[in-house]
mmCIF file of C-alpha atoms and ligand atoms in Angstrom:
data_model
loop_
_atom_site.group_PDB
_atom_site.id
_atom_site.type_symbol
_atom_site.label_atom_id
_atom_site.label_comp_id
_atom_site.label_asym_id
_atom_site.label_seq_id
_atom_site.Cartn_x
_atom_site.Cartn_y
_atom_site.Cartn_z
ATOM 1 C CA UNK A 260 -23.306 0.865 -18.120
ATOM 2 C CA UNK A 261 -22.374 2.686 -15.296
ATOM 3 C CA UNK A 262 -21.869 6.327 -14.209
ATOM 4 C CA UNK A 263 -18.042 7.530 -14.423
ATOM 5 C CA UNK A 264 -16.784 9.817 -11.922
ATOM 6 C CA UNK A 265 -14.317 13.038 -12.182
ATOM 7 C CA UNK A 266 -12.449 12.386 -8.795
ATOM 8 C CA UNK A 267 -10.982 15.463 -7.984
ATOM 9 C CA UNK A 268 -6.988 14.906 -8.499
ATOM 10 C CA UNK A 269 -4.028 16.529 -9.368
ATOM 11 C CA UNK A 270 -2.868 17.833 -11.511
ATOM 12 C CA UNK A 271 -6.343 16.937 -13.635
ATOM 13 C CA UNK A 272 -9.229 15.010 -12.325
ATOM 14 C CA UNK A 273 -9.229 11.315 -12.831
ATOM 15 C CA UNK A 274 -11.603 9.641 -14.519
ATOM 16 C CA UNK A 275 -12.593 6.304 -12.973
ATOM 17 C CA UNK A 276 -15.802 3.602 -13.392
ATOM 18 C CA UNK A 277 -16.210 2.705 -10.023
ATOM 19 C CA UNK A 278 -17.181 -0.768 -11.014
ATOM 20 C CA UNK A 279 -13.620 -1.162 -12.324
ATOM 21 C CA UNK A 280 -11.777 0.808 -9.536
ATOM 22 C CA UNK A 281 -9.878 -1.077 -6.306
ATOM 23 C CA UNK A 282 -9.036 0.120 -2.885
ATOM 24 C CA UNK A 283 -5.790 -0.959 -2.534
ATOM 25 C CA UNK A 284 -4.190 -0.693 0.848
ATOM 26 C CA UNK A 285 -0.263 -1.264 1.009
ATOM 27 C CA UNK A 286 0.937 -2.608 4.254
ATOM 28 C CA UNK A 287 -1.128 -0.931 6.986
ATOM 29 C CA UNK A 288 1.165 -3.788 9.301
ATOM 30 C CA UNK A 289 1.414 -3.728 13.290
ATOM 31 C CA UNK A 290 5.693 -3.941 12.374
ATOM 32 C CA UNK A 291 5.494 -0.572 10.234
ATOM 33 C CA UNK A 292 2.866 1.300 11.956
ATOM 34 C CA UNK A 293 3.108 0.539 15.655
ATOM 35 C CA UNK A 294 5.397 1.281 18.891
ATOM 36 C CA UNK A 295 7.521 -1.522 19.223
ATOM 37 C CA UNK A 296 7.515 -3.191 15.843
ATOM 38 C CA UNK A 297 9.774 -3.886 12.791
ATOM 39 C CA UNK A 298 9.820 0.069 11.725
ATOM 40 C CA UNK A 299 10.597 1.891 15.206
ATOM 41 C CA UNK A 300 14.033 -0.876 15.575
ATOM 42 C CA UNK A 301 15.319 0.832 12.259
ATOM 43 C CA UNK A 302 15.015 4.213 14.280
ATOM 44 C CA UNK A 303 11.789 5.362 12.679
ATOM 45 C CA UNK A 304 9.103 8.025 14.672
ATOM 46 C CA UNK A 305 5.995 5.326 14.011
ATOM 47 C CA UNK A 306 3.811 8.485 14.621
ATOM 48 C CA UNK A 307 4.572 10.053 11.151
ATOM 49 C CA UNK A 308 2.508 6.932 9.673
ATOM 50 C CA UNK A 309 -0.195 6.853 12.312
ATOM 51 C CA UNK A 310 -2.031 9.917 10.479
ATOM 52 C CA UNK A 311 -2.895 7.739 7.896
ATOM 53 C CA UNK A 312 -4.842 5.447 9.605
ATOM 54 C CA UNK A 313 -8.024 7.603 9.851
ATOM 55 C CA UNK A 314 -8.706 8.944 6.670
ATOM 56 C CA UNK A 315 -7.799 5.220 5.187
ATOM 57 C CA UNK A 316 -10.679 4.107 7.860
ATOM 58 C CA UNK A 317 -12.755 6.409 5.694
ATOM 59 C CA UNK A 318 -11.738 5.695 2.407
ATOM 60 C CA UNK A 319 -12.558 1.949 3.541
ATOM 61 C CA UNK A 320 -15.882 2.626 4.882
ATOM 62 C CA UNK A 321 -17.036 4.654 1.443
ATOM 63 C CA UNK A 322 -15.296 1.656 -0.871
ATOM 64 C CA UNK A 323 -17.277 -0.565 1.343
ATOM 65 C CA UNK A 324 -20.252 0.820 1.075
ATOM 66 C CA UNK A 325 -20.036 1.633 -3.253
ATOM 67 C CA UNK A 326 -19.154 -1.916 -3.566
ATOM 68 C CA UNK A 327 -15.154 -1.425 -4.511
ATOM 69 C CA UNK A 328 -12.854 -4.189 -4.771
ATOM 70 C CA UNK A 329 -10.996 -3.958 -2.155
ATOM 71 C CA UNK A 330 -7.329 -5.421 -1.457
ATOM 72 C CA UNK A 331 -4.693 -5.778 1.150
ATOM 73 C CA UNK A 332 -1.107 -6.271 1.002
ATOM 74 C CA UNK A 333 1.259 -7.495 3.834
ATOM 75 C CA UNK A 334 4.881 -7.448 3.017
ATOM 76 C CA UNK A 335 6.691 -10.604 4.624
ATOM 77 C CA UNK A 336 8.269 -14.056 4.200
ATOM 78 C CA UNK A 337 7.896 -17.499 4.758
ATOM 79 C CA UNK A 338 8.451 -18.747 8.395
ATOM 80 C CA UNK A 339 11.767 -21.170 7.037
ATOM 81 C CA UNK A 340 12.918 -17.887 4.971
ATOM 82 C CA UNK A 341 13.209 -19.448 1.905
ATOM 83 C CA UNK A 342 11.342 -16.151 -0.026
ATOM 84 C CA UNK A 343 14.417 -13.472 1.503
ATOM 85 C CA UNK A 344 16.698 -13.078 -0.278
ATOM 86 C CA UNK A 345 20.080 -12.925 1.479
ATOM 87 C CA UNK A 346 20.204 -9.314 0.292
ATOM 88 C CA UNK A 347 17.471 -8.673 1.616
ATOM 89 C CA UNK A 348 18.237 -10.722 4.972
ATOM 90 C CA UNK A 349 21.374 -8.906 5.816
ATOM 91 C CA UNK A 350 22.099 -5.062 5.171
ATOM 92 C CA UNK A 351 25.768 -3.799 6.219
ATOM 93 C CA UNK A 352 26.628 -6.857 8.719
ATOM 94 C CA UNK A 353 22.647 -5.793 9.899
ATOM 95 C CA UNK A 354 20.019 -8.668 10.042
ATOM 96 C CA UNK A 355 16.583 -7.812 11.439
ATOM 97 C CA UNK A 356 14.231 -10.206 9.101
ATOM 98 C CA UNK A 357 13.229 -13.439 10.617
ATOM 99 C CA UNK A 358 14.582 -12.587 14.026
ATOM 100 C CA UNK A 359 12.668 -12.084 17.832
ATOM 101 C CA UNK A 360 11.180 -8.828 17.861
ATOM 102 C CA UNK A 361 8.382 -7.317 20.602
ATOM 103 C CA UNK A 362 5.507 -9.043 18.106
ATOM 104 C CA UNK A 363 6.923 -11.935 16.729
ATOM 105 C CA UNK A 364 9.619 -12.589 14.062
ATOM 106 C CA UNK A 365 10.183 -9.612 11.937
ATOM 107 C CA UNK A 366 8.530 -9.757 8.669
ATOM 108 C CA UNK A 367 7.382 -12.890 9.129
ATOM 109 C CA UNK A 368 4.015 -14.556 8.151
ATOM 110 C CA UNK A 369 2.032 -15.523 10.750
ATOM 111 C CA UNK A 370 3.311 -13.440 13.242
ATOM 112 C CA UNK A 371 1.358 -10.775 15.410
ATOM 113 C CA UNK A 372 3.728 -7.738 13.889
ATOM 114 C CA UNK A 373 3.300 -8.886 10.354
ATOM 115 C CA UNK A 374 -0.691 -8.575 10.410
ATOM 116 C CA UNK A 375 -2.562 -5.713 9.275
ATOM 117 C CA UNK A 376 -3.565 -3.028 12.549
ATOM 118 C CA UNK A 377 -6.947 -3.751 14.049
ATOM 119 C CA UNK A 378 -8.323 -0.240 12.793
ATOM 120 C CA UNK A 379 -7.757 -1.583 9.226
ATOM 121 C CA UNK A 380 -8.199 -5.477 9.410
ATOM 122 C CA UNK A 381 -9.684 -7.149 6.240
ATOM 123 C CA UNK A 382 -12.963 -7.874 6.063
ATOM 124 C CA UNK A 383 -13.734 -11.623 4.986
ATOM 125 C CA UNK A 384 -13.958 -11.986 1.066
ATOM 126 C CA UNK A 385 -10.923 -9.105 1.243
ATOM 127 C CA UNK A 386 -8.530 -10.524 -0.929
ATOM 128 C CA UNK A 387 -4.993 -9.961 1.061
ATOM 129 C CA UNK A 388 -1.813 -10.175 -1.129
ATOM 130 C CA UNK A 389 1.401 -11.421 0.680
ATOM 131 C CA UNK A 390 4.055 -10.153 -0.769
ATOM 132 C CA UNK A 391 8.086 -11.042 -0.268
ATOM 133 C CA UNK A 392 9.134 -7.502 -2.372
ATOM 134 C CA UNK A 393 8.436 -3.999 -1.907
ATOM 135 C CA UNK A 394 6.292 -4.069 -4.817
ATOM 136 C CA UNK A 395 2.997 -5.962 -4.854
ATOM 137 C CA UNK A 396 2.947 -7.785 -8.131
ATOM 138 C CA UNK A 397 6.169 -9.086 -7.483
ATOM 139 C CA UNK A 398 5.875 -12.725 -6.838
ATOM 140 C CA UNK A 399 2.044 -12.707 -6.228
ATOM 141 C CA UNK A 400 -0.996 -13.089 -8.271
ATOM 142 C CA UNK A 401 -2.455 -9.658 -7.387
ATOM 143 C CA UNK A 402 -2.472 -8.833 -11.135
ATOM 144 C CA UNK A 403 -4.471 -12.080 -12.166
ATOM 145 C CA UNK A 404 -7.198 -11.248 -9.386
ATOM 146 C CA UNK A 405 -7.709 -7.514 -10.775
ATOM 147 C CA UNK A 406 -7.718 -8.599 -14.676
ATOM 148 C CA UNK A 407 -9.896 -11.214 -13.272
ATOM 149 C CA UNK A 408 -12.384 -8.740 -12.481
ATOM 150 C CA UNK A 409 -11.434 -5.881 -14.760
ATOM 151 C CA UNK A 410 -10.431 -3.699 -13.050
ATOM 152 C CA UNK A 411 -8.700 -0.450 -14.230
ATOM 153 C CA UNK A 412 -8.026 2.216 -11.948
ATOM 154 C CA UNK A 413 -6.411 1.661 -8.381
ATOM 155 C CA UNK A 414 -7.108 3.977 -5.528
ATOM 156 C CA UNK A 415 -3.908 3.384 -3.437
ATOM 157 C CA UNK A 416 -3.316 4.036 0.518
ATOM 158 C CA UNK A 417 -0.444 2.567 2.357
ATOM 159 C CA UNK A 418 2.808 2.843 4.049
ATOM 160 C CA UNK A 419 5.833 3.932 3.033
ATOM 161 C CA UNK A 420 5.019 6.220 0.196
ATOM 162 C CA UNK A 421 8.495 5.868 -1.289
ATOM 163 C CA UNK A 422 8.939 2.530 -0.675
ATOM 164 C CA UNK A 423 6.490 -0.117 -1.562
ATOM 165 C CA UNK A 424 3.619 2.643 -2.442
ATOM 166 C CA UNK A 425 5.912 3.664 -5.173
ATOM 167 C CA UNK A 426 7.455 0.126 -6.081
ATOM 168 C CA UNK A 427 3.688 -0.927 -6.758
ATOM 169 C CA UNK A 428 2.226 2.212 -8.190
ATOM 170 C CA UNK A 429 5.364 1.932 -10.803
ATOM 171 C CA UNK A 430 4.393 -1.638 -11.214
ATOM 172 C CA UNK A 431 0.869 -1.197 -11.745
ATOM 173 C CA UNK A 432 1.005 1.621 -14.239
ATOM 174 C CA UNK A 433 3.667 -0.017 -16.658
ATOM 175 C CA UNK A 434 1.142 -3.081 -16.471
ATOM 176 C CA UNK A 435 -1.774 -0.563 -17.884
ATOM 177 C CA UNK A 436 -3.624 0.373 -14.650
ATOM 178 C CA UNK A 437 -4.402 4.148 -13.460
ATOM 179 C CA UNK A 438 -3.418 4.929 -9.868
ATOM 180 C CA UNK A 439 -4.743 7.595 -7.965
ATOM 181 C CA UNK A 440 -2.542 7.717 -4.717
ATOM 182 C CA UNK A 441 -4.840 9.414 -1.762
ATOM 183 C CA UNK A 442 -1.991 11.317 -0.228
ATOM 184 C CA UNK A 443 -3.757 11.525 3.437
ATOM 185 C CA UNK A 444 -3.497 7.457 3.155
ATOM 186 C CA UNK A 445 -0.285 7.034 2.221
ATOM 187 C CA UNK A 446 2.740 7.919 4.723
ATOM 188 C CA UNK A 447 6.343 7.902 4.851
ATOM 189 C CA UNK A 448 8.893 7.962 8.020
ATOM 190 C CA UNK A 449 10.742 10.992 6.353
ATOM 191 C CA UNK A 450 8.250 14.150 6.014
ATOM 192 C CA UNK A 451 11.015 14.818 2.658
ATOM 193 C CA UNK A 452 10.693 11.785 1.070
ATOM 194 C CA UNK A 453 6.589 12.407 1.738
ATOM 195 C CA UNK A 454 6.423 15.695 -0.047
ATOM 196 C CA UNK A 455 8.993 14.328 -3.062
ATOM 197 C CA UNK A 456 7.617 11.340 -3.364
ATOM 198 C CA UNK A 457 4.059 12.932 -3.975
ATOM 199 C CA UNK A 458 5.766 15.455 -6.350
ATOM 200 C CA UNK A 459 6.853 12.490 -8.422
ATOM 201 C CA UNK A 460 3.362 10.666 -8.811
ATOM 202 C CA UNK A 461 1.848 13.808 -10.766
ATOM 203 C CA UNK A 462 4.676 15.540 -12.315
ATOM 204 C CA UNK A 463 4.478 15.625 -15.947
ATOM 205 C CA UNK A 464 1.386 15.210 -16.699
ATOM 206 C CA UNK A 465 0.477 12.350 -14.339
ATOM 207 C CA UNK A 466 3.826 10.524 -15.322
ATOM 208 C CA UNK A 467 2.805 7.269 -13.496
ATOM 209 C CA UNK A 468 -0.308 8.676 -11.245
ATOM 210 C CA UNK A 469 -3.021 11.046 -9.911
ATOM 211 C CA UNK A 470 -2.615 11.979 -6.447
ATOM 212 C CA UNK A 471 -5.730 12.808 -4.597
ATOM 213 C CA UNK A 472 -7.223 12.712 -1.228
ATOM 214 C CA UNK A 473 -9.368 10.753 1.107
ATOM 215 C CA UNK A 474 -12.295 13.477 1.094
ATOM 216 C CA UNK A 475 -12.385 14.136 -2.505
ATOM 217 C CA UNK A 476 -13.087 10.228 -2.758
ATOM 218 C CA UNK A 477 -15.212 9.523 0.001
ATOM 219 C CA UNK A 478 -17.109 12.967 -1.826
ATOM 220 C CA UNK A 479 -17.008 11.363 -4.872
ATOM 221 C CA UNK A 480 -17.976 7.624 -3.816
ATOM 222 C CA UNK A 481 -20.624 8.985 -1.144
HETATM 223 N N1 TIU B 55 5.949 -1.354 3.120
HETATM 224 C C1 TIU B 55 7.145 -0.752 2.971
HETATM 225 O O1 TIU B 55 7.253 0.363 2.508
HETATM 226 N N2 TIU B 55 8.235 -1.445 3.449
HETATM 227 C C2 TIU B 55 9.379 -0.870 3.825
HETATM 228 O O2 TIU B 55 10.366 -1.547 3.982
HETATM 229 N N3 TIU B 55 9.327 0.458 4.052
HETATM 230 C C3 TIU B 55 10.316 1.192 4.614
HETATM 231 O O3 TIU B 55 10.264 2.392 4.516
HETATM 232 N N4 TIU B 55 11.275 0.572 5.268
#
């Protein structure tokens, strides 16, 4: 048996067996997060995703250390394109996936701008999920590794919040899992969608997730 913690949360603490729980980090990727890549071409100020990295550095360490499951996801697609789907490939006449950018094809496996920033890189024995979709069970076996191993509740960091943070926390809690989204960890390129898309997670009771921080859990795990 182990102990069960009350991880501070709102809008009520979460309840979580840290033998069950997973870190799982959403697409901490060179393209979204730094100067030059994938995210700045569409426009984007890189630096409002930057603040995550820190206190996800911390929330690593602490999962480390307590033993945590702990997962990566990259979005991307196969080097011959054959997972992008043309909808996804071209956007208003706009095509960005697949092409030359300052690290490599866009969004594409294998290249430098499609791997996870230095500050976060996986560990060996890190499962890392690659995903083609926004959301991470899509098309990947990220669900049969945590059922594998029971798991129950996921502590979730990652980039963009209302993208694929909420695409997979949606997808994880209609498959039965409890999310707990650290809101220091996760980040968004509009500072509105950030504060809404937070709003969303616990509204209602916890609709589809906790939202908590990387202190209270590196508090709770430490
Ligand atoms: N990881 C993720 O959220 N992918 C995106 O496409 N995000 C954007 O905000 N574009």
């Amino acid at each position: 048996m182990s102990d069960l913690i009350d991880l501070p949360a709102r809008p009520f603490p979460a309840v979580m067996d840290p033998t069950r729980t997973a870190l799982v980090v959403i697409d901490m990727q060179r393209d979204f997060l730094e100067p030059g890549g994938f995210g700045e071409l569409l426009g984007n100020d890189v630096g409002l995703l930057r603040t995550t990295i820190e206190p996800t550095r911390s929330v690593l360490d602490a999962a480390r250390a307590a033993g945590l499951l702990v997962i990566h996801t990259r979005e991307g697609h196969r080097p011959d394109l054959t997972d992008c789907p043309q909808s996804k490939l071209e956007r208003g006449g706009k095509r960005f996936i697949g092409t030359d950018g300052p690290m490599g094809r866009i969004l594409v496996r294998g290249e430098s701008g499609h791997d996870i920033i230095d500050e976060l890189a996986p560990l060996p024995g890190e499962p890392v999920i690659d995903k083609p979709g926004k959301g991470a069970f899509y098309a990947t076996d990220l669900e049969l590794i945590l059922r594998d191993r029971s798991i129950r509740t996921l502590l979730v960091c990652g980039v963009t919040t209302e993208v694929c943070v909420h695409t997979t926390v949606r997808e994880a809690n209609d498959r039965g899992f409890e999310c707990v989204v650290l809101e220091d960890c996760v980040g968004s390129y509009f500072p509105e969608f950030q504060r809404v898309g937070l709003a969303m997670f616990e509204a209602q009771g916890a609709i589809f997730a906790w939202v908590s921080s990387s202190t209270a859990v590196c508090r709770s795990l430490g």
